Coordinates of C-alpha atoms in Angstrom, one line a residue:
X1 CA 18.4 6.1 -26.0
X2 CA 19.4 5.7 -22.3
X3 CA 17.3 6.9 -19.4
X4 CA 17.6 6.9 -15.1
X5 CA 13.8 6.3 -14.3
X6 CA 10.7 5.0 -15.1
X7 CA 9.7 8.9 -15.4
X8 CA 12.6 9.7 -17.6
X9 CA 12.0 6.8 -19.9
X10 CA 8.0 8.1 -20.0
X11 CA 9.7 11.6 -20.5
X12 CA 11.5 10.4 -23.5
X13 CA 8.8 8.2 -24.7
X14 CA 10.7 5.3 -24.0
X15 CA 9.0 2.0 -23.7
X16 CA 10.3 0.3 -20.5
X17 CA 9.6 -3.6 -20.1
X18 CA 7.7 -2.6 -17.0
X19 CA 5.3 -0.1 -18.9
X20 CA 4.6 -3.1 -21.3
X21 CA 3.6 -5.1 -17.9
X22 CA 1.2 -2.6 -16.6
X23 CA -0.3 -1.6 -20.0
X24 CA -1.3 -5.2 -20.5
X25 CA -2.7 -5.5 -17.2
X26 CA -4.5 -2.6 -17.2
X27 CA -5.6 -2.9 -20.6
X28 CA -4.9 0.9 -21.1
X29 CA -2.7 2.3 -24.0
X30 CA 1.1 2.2 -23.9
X31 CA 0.9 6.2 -25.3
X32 CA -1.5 6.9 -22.5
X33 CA 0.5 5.0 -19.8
X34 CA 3.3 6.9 -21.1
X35 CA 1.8 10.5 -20.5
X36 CA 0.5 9.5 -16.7
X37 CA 4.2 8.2 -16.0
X38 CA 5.6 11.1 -17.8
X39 CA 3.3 13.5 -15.6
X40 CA 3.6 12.3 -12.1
X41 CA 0.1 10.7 -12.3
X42 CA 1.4 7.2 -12.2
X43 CA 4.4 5.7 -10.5
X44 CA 6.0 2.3 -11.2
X45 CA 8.0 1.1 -9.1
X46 CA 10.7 -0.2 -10.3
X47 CA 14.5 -0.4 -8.9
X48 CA 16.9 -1.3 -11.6
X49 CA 18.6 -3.9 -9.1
X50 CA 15.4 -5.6 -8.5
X51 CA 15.9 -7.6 -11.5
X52 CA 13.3 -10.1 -11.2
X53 CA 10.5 -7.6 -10.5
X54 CA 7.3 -7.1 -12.6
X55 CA 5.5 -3.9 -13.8
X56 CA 3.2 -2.9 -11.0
X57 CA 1.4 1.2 -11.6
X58 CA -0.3 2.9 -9.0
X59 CA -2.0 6.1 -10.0
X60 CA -4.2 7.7 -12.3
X61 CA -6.7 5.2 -14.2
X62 CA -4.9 1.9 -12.8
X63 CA -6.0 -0.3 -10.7
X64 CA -6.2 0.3 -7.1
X65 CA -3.1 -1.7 -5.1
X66 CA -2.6 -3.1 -1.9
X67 CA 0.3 -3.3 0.2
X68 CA 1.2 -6.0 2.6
X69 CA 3.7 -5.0 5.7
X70 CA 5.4 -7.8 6.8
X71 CA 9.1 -8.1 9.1
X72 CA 11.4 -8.9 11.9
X73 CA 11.1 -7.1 15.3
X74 CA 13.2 -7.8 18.1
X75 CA 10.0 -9.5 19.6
X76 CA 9.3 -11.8 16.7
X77 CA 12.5 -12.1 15.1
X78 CA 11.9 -15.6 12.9
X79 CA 12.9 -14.6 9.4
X80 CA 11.0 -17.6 8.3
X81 CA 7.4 -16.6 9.7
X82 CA 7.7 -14.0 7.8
X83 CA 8.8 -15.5 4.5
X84 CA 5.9 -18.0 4.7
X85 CA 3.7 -14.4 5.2
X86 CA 5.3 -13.2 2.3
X87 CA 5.2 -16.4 -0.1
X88 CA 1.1 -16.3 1.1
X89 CA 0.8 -12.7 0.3
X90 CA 2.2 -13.0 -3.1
X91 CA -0.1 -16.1 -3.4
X92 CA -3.2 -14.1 -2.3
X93 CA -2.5 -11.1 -4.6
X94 CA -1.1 -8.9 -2.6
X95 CA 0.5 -6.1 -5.7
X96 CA 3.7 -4.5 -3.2
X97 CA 5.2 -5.6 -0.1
X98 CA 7.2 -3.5 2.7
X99 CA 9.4 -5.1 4.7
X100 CA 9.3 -2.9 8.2
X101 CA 12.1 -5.1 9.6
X102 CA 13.4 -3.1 12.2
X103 CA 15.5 -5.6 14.4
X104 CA 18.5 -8.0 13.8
X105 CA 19.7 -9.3 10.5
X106 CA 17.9 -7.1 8.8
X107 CA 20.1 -6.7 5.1
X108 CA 20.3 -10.5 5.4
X109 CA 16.3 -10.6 5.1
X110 CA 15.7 -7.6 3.0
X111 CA 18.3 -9.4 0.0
X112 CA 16.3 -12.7 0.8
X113 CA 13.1 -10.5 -0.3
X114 CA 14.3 -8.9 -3.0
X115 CA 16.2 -12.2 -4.8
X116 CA 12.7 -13.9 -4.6
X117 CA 9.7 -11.2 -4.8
X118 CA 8.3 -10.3 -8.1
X119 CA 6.3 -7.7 -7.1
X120 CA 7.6 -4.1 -5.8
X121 CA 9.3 -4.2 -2.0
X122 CA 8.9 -0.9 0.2
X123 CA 11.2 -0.4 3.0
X124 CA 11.3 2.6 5.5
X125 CA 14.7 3.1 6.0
X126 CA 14.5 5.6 9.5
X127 CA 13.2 1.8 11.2
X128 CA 16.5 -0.3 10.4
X129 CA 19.0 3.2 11.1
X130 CA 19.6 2.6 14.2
X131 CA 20.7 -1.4 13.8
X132 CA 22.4 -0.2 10.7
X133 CA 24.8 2.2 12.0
X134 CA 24.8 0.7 15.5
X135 CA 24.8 3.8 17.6
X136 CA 21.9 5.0 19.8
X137 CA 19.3 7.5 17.6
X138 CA 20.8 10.8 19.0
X139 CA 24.1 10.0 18.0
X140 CA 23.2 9.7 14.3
X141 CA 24.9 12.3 12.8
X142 CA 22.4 13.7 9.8
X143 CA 24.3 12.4 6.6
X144 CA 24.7 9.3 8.2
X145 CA 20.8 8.5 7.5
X146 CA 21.4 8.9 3.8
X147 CA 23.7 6.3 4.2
X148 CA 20.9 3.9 5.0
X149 CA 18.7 4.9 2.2
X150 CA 21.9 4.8 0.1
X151 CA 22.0 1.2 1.5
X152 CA 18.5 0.0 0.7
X153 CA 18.6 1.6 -2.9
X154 CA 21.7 -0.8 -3.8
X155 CA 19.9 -3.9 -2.5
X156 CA 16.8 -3.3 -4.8
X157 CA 14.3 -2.0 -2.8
X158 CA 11.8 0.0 -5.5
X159 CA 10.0 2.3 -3.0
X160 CA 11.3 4.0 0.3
X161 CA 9.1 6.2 2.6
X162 CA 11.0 9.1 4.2
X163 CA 9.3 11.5 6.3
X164 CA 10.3 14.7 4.5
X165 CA 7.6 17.0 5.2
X166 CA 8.5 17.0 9.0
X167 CA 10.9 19.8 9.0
X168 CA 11.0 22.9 11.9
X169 CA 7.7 24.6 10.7
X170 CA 6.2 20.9 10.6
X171 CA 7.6 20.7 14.4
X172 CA 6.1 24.3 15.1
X173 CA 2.9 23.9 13.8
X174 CA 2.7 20.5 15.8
X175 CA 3.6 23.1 18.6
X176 CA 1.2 25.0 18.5
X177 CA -1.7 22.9 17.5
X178 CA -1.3 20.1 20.1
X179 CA -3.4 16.7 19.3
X180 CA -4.9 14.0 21.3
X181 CA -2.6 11.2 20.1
X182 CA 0.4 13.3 19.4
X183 CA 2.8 11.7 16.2
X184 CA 1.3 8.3 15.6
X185 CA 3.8 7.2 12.7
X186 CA 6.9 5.1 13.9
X187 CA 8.9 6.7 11.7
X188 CA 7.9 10.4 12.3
X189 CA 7.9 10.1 15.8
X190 CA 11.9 8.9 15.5
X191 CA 12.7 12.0 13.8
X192 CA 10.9 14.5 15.6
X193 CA 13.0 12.7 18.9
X194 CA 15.8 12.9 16.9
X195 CA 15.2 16.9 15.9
X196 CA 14.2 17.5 19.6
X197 CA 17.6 15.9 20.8
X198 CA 20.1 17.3 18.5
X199 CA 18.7 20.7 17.3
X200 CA 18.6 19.6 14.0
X201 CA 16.9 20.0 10.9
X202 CA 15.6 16.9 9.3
X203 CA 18.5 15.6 7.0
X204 CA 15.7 14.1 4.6
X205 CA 14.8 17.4 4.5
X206 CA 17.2 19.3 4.6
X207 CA 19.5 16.6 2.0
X208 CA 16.3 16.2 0.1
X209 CA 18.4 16.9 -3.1
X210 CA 20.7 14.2 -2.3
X211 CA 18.4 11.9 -1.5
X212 CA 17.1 12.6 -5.0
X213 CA 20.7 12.0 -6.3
X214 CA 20.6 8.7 -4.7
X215 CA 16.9 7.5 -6.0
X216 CA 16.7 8.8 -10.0
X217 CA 20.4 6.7 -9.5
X218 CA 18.5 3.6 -8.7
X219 CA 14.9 4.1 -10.1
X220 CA 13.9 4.5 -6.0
X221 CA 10.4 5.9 -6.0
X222 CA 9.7 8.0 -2.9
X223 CA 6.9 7.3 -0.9
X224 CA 6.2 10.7 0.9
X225 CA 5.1 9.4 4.7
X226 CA 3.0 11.2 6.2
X227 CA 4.4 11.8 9.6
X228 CA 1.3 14.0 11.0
X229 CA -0.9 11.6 10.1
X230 CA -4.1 11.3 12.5
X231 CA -4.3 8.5 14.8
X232 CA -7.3 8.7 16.1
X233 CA -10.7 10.4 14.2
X234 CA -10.7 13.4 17.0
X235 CA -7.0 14.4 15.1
X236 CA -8.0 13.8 11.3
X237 CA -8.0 16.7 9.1
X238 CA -6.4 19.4 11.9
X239 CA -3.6 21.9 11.1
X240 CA -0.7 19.2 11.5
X241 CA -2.0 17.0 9.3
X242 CA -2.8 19.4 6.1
X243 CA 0.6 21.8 6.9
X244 CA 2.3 18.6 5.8
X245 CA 0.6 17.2 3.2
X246 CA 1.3 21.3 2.1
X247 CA 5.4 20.3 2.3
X248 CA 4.8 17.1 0.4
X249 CA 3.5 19.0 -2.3
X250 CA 6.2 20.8 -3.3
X251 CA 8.6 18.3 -2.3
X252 CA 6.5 16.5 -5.0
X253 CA 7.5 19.2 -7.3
X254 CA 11.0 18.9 -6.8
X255 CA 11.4 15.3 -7.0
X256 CA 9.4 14.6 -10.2
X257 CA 12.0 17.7 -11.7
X258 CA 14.7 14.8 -11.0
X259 CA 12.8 12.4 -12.7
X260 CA 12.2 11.1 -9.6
X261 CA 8.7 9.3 -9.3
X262 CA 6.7 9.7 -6.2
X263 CA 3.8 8.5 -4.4
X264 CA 2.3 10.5 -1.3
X265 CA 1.0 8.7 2.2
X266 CA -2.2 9.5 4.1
X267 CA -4.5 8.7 6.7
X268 CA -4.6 7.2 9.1
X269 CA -7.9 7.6 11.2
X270 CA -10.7 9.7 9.8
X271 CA -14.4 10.1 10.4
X272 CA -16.0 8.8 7.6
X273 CA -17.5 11.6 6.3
X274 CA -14.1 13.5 5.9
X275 CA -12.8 10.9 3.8
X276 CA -13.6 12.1 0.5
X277 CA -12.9 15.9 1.0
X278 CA -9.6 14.3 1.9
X279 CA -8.3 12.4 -1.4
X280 CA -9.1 15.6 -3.2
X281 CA -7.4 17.5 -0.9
X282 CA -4.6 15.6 -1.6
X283 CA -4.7 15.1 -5.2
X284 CA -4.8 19.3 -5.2
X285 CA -2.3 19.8 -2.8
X286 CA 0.2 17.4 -4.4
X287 CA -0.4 17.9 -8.1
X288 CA -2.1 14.5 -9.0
X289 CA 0.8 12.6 -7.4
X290 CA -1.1 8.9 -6.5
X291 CA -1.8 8.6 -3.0
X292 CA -0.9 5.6 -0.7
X293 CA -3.3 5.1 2.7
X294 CA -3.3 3.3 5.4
X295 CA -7.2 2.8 6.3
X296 CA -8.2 5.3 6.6
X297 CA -9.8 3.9 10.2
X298 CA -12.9 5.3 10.6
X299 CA -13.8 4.6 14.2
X300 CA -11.2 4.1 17.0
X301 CA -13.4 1.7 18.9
X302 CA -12.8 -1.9 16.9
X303 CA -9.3 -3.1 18.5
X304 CA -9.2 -6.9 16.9
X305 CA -11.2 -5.5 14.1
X306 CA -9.6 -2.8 12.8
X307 CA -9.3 -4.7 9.6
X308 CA -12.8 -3.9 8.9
X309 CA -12.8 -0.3 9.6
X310 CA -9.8 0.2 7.6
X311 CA -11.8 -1.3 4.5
X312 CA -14.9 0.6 5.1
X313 CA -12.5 3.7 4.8
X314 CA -10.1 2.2 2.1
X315 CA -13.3 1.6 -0.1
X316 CA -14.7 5.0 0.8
X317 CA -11.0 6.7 -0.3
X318 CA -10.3 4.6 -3.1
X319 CA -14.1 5.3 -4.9
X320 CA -12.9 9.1 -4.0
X321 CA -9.1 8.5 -5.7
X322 CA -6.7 7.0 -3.3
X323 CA -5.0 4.6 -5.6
X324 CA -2.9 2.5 -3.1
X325 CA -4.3 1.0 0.1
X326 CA -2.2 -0.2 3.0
X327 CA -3.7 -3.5 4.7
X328 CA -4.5 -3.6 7.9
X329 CA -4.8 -6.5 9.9
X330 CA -7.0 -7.6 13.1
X331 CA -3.7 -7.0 15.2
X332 CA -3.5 -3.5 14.2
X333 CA -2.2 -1.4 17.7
X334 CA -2.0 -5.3 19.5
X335 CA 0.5 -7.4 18.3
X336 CA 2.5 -8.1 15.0
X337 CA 0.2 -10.2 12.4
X338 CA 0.7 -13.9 12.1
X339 CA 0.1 -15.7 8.9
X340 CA -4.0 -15.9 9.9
X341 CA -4.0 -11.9 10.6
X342 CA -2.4 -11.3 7.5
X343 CA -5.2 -13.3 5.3
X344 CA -7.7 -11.6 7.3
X345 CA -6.1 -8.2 6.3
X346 CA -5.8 -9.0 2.6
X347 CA -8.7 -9.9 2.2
X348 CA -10.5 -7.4 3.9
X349 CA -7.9 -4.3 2.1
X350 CA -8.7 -6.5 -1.3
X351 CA -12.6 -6.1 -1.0
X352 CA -12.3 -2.2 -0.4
X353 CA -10.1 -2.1 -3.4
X354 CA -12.4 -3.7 -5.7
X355 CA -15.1 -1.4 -4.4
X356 CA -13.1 1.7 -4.7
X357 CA -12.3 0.5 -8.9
X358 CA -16.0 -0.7 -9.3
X359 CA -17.0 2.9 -8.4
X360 CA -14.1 4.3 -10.2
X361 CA -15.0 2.8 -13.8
X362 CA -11.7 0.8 -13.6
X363 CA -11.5 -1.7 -16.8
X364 CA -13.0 -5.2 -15.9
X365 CA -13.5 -4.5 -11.9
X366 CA -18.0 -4.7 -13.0
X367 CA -17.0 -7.4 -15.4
X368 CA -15.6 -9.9 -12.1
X369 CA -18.7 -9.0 -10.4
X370 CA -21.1 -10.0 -13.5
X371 CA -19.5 -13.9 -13.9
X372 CA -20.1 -14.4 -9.7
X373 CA -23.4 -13.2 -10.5
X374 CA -23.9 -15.0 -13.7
X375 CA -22.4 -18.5 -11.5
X376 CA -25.0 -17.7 -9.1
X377 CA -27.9 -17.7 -11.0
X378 CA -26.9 -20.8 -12.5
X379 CA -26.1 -22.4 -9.2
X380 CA -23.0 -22.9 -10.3
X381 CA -20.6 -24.1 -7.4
X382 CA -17.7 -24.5 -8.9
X383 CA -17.1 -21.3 -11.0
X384 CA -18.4 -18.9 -8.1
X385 CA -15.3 -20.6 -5.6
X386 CA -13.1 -19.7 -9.1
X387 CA -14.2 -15.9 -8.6
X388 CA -14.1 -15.3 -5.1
X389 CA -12.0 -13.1 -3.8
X390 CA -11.0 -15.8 -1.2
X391 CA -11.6 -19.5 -2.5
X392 CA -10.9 -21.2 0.2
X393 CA -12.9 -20.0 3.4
X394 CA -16.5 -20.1 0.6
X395 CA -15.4 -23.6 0.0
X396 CA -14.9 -24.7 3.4
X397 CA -18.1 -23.3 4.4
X398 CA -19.9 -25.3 2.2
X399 CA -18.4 -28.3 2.9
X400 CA -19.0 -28.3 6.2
X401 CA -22.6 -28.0 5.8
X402 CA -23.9 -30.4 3.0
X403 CA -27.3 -29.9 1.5
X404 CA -29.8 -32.3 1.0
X405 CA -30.0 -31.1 -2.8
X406 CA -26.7 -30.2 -4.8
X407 CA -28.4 -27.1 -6.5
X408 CA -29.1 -25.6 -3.1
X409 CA -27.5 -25.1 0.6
X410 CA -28.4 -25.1 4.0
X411 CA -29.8 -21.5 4.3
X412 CA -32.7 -22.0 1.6
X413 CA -32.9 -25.9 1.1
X414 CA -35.1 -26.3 -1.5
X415 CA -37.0 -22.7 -1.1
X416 CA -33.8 -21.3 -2.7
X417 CA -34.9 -18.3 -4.9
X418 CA -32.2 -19.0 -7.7
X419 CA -33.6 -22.8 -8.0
X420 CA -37.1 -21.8 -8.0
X421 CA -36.7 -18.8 -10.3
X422 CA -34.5 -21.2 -13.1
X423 CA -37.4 -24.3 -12.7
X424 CA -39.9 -21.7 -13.2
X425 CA -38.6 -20.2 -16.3
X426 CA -37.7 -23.5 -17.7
X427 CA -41.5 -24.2 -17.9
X428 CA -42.0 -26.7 -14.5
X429 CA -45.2 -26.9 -13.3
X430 CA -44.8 -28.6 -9.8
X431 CA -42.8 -26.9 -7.0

């Protein structure tokens, strides 16, 4: 029996070689893998031109993801920075990768990615529309953006944000309900220029159905992007920002009628305390369709440190549902990451992931927290460096302050509580 997409194979009870993947590594059942694919809960993206790829699930009982955003720009255009990010990324964990190139030979690195990358690529295609077609942004003519996304399906790429939900009442609600930091999304902020400009409605709006055409096609899952997203904690959870998520909802609807698998974006900046009331809101509004964050930030005050207030917020959301985290590095609104920013960020969007599935009851996420404690007790050096989220930077710490005594370090000496507790209940009498 043939199908188009993950979702259709799911509908038809087809067992994919990516569902096989993600069943094994998520130690859930292939029938109950199945019924979240087959429902919308779960997306696995998965183009059929990405040949080499592996099953990676966001959604409903899986895991919770992170995506690493790497790419040229016309001010730091060396395509091999950012393969070495890449090749570190995959190295590091990192489960999906979008490439935001937006300057120069951008097809030429994109194919690189894809012929190499095992794990899911994103792309957003508005970023690379105007190199593409080589014509200023208000001279696009509104099919001529499909062509782009018609482009980046045929090289592979498995996941494509569009910013969909920014149509006219998107526009007048903006309007009307005017914000502190205005459109903070690249990509959103293009297309509301462009609408402005021409008088237009959004084409992948208003062409939403042959976008569809183009992704079941392909096996192109849609990442929804969140063009009102807040950027900035005074903006969070206004009228902007939930009339959209509102459109993505039933653009949700329409999509998964085509087979077409979707995942929906969100915040952005957001007070901690919103955070929660947030991924419900979501899951509600958008059916249960897995949501894909970037942060969220949760103070606006931490330039060069935004990595760790987007995992305070990312652990927050992902304990609360968000199933897909976005990194963020230290250079978040500075400068684009080099290779150290990027470790820094995957790390840090790791951490709150591992949280977020701890709280969540995800299979084995308590289980990886038990062995580092069970290595600890037994002072046990080399197994705790195996189960760190990070080897290396424990590692180097340690060796660059040697104890007197193996079975302790630096901080406790021979006071440590782990030594003196395992002496003591081994029966020694002097301490």
């Amino acid at each position: 029996m043939e199908y188009t997409t993950q979702m259709d194979a799911a509908k038809k009870g087809i067992v994919t070689r990516q569902m096989r993947d993600v069943a094994e590594r998520e130690h859930i059942g292939l029938d109950q893998l199945i019924d979240l694919v087959a429902r919308g809960k779960v997306a696995i993206p998965a183009n059929r031109n990405h040949t080499n790829i592996k099953g990676c699930a966001v959604g409903e009982r899986m895991s919770t993801k992170i995506n690493v955003n790497l790419g040229i720009s016309k001010d730091a255009s060396s395509m091999d920075d950012e393969i070495a990010k890449y090749r570190k990324a995959i190295e590091m964990g990192g489960d999906a990768i979008m490439d935001l190139s937006c300057f120069g030979k951008t097809k030429t690195f994109r194919r690189k990615l894809l012929a190499e990358c095992p794990v899911p690529i994103g792309t957003v295609p508005m970023y690379d529309a105007v190199g593409f077609l080589e014509k200023g942004l208000s001279h696009i003519e509104p099919r001529e953006f499909l062509e782009v996304f018609r482009a980046h399906a045929e090289d592979g790429v498995d996941f494509m944000t569009i910013h969909a939900g920014l149509n006219r009442r998107t526009v007048e609600r903006f309007k009307a309900n005017r914000r502190l930091t205005n459109i903070v999304s690249r990509g959103g902020s293009l297309i509301f220029a462009w609408m402005i400009s021409t008088g237009n409605e959004n084409p992948f709006y208003e062409y939403f159905d042959e976008v569809l055409d183009i992704a079941e096609k392909y096996d192109v899952t849609l990442s929804l992007g969140d063009a009102m997203r807040p950027g900035c904690i005074e903006d969070a959870s206004d009228a902007c920002q939930i009339g959209e998520l509102m459109e993505l909802g039933e653009l949700t609807l329409r999509a998964w009628a085509h087979n077409v698998q979707v995942m929906v974006e969100g915040p952005g900046h957001m007070p901690i305390d919103q955070i929660a009331a947030n991924m419900l809101l979501e899951k509600r509004l958008c059916h249960g369709a897995p949501f894909y964050v970037l942060g969220p930030l949760v103070t606006d005050v931490a330039p060069g440190y935004d990595h760790i207030t987007a995992a305070i917020g990312g652990a927050v959301a992902a304990a609360n549902g968000a199933d897909f985290l976005c990194y963020v590095t230290p250079a978040e609104h500075l400068r684009l990451p080099d290779l150290h920013d990027m470790k820094e960020g995957i790390v840090a969007a790791k951490i709150a992931a591992h949280a977020g599935d701890i709280a969540k009851g995800i299979p084995g996420a308590a289980q990886w927290d038990h062995r580092m404690s069970e290595a600890r007790r037994n002072i046990d050096w080399k197994a705790m460096f195996a189960e760190a989220i990070d080897p290396e930077k424990p590692r180097a710490y340690r060796e660059s302050s040697p104890p007197e005594h193996e079975d302790t370090c630096t901080m406790c000496g021979e006071m440590c509580a782990m030594r003196t507790m395992r002496r003591a209940l081994e029966g020694e009498k002097e301490f």
